[in-house]
Amino acid sequence: MKSIDWTSLTRYSKEFKPIRRYPLIYGNIKEFIAREALPNAKILDIGGADKNMKKTMKNKICVYKSFDIDKRNTHDFYSIHKINGRYNIVLMIGILDHLELSDVYTYLKKSYDVLDDNGLLFIQVSNVYHPTSQRHDPQHRTYLPGKNLYSLLKILGFKNITIIRNGVHKNFKLPLKRILSWALDIDYAPYLLIEAKK
């Protein structure tokens, strides 16, 4: 693996705004991604698991291929290094937190390499600015602040990077969560959705 350019990582991280200044969306992020996708999409689902995204986006898919290391489900690829083809959408929903940092870079680089020009990468990760999101799953291995993930994407050549906070449900507790998050300098959105264009 090529080593991470820590100087550039630090430089790009200065472009990242305070987390609560990024927009918040309610509801299912899978439906949001489906709305963003163009018809006849060629999709690569990295960490495809049960291929739930295929069902969500069935009306827009021309080609759907999936990768996962779990061989209990049928996938097109079981090694990140064996992935081939060209795609205009790559999905990484809830996968990067489970990888070592060196593998995070490898997976992002592979995504960039197989995307068509102007293709879109969608990533969902735990929001480390949320007090418990990163710790709710014992399989989480890498602590990925939004500013560092943003910087890695910039280093790889991605552009038009959009950060969206998500995972919040509208209920009577929401106003209190907003107040407490400002007072404690944390965030009440448990996840970040990142959209990046090649």
Phi, psi and omega in degrees: 000139172293137181289151180288135178279094186291332178295313178293323179302315179294319181297312182292329182296339178289343177281344185285129182280164171306139193303323184285356176275353177274148185295157180242134173243146176257161175091193188280122180290336179295322177292324177298314179297318180299323178291326181286334186286140175282156176300157180060041182288144171255108192248135169246120182256102181271119189083043190294336177050248182268011178059034181298328179295330178297320179291319182296323187253020188302331182281351183243356188273131169260315177226133175229123175230149184229152175233137172200149178277348180278113184273007176287339174249154181277126178225165179281330182223142177239001175227133180300330183283345181267354181295132177222181182094177179235142185222153174255356172219131171240132181249136171224082185261110177068030184250321190295328179300335186272359185254158168289157184302320179297324179286328176304312179299316180300316181294318179294320179296317178299319178300315179298317184294326184265354178281140169294160172302136184069009174291161186246138172250129176244127180234136167240130178225163173295142177273107184290350176278351174276139188294335184232351189302317183291335187261000185283347181236117182293349179273356177292130184246329187242132178271111188243084173302145182305322182294327179285322177294318175304314182295319177300318179296319178296317179301321182285345177110003177291153181225175179047053183277122181249130178251128180229131175274141181207177180096008181264137176253137178286118175203184186293343181278345189301313179301321179294320178299320179298313182297313182295323181295321177292318182294324185261001181057047175231186177233148180264357176270121186284344184228158171242136172250125180244129175245127182225142181253140176282000000 
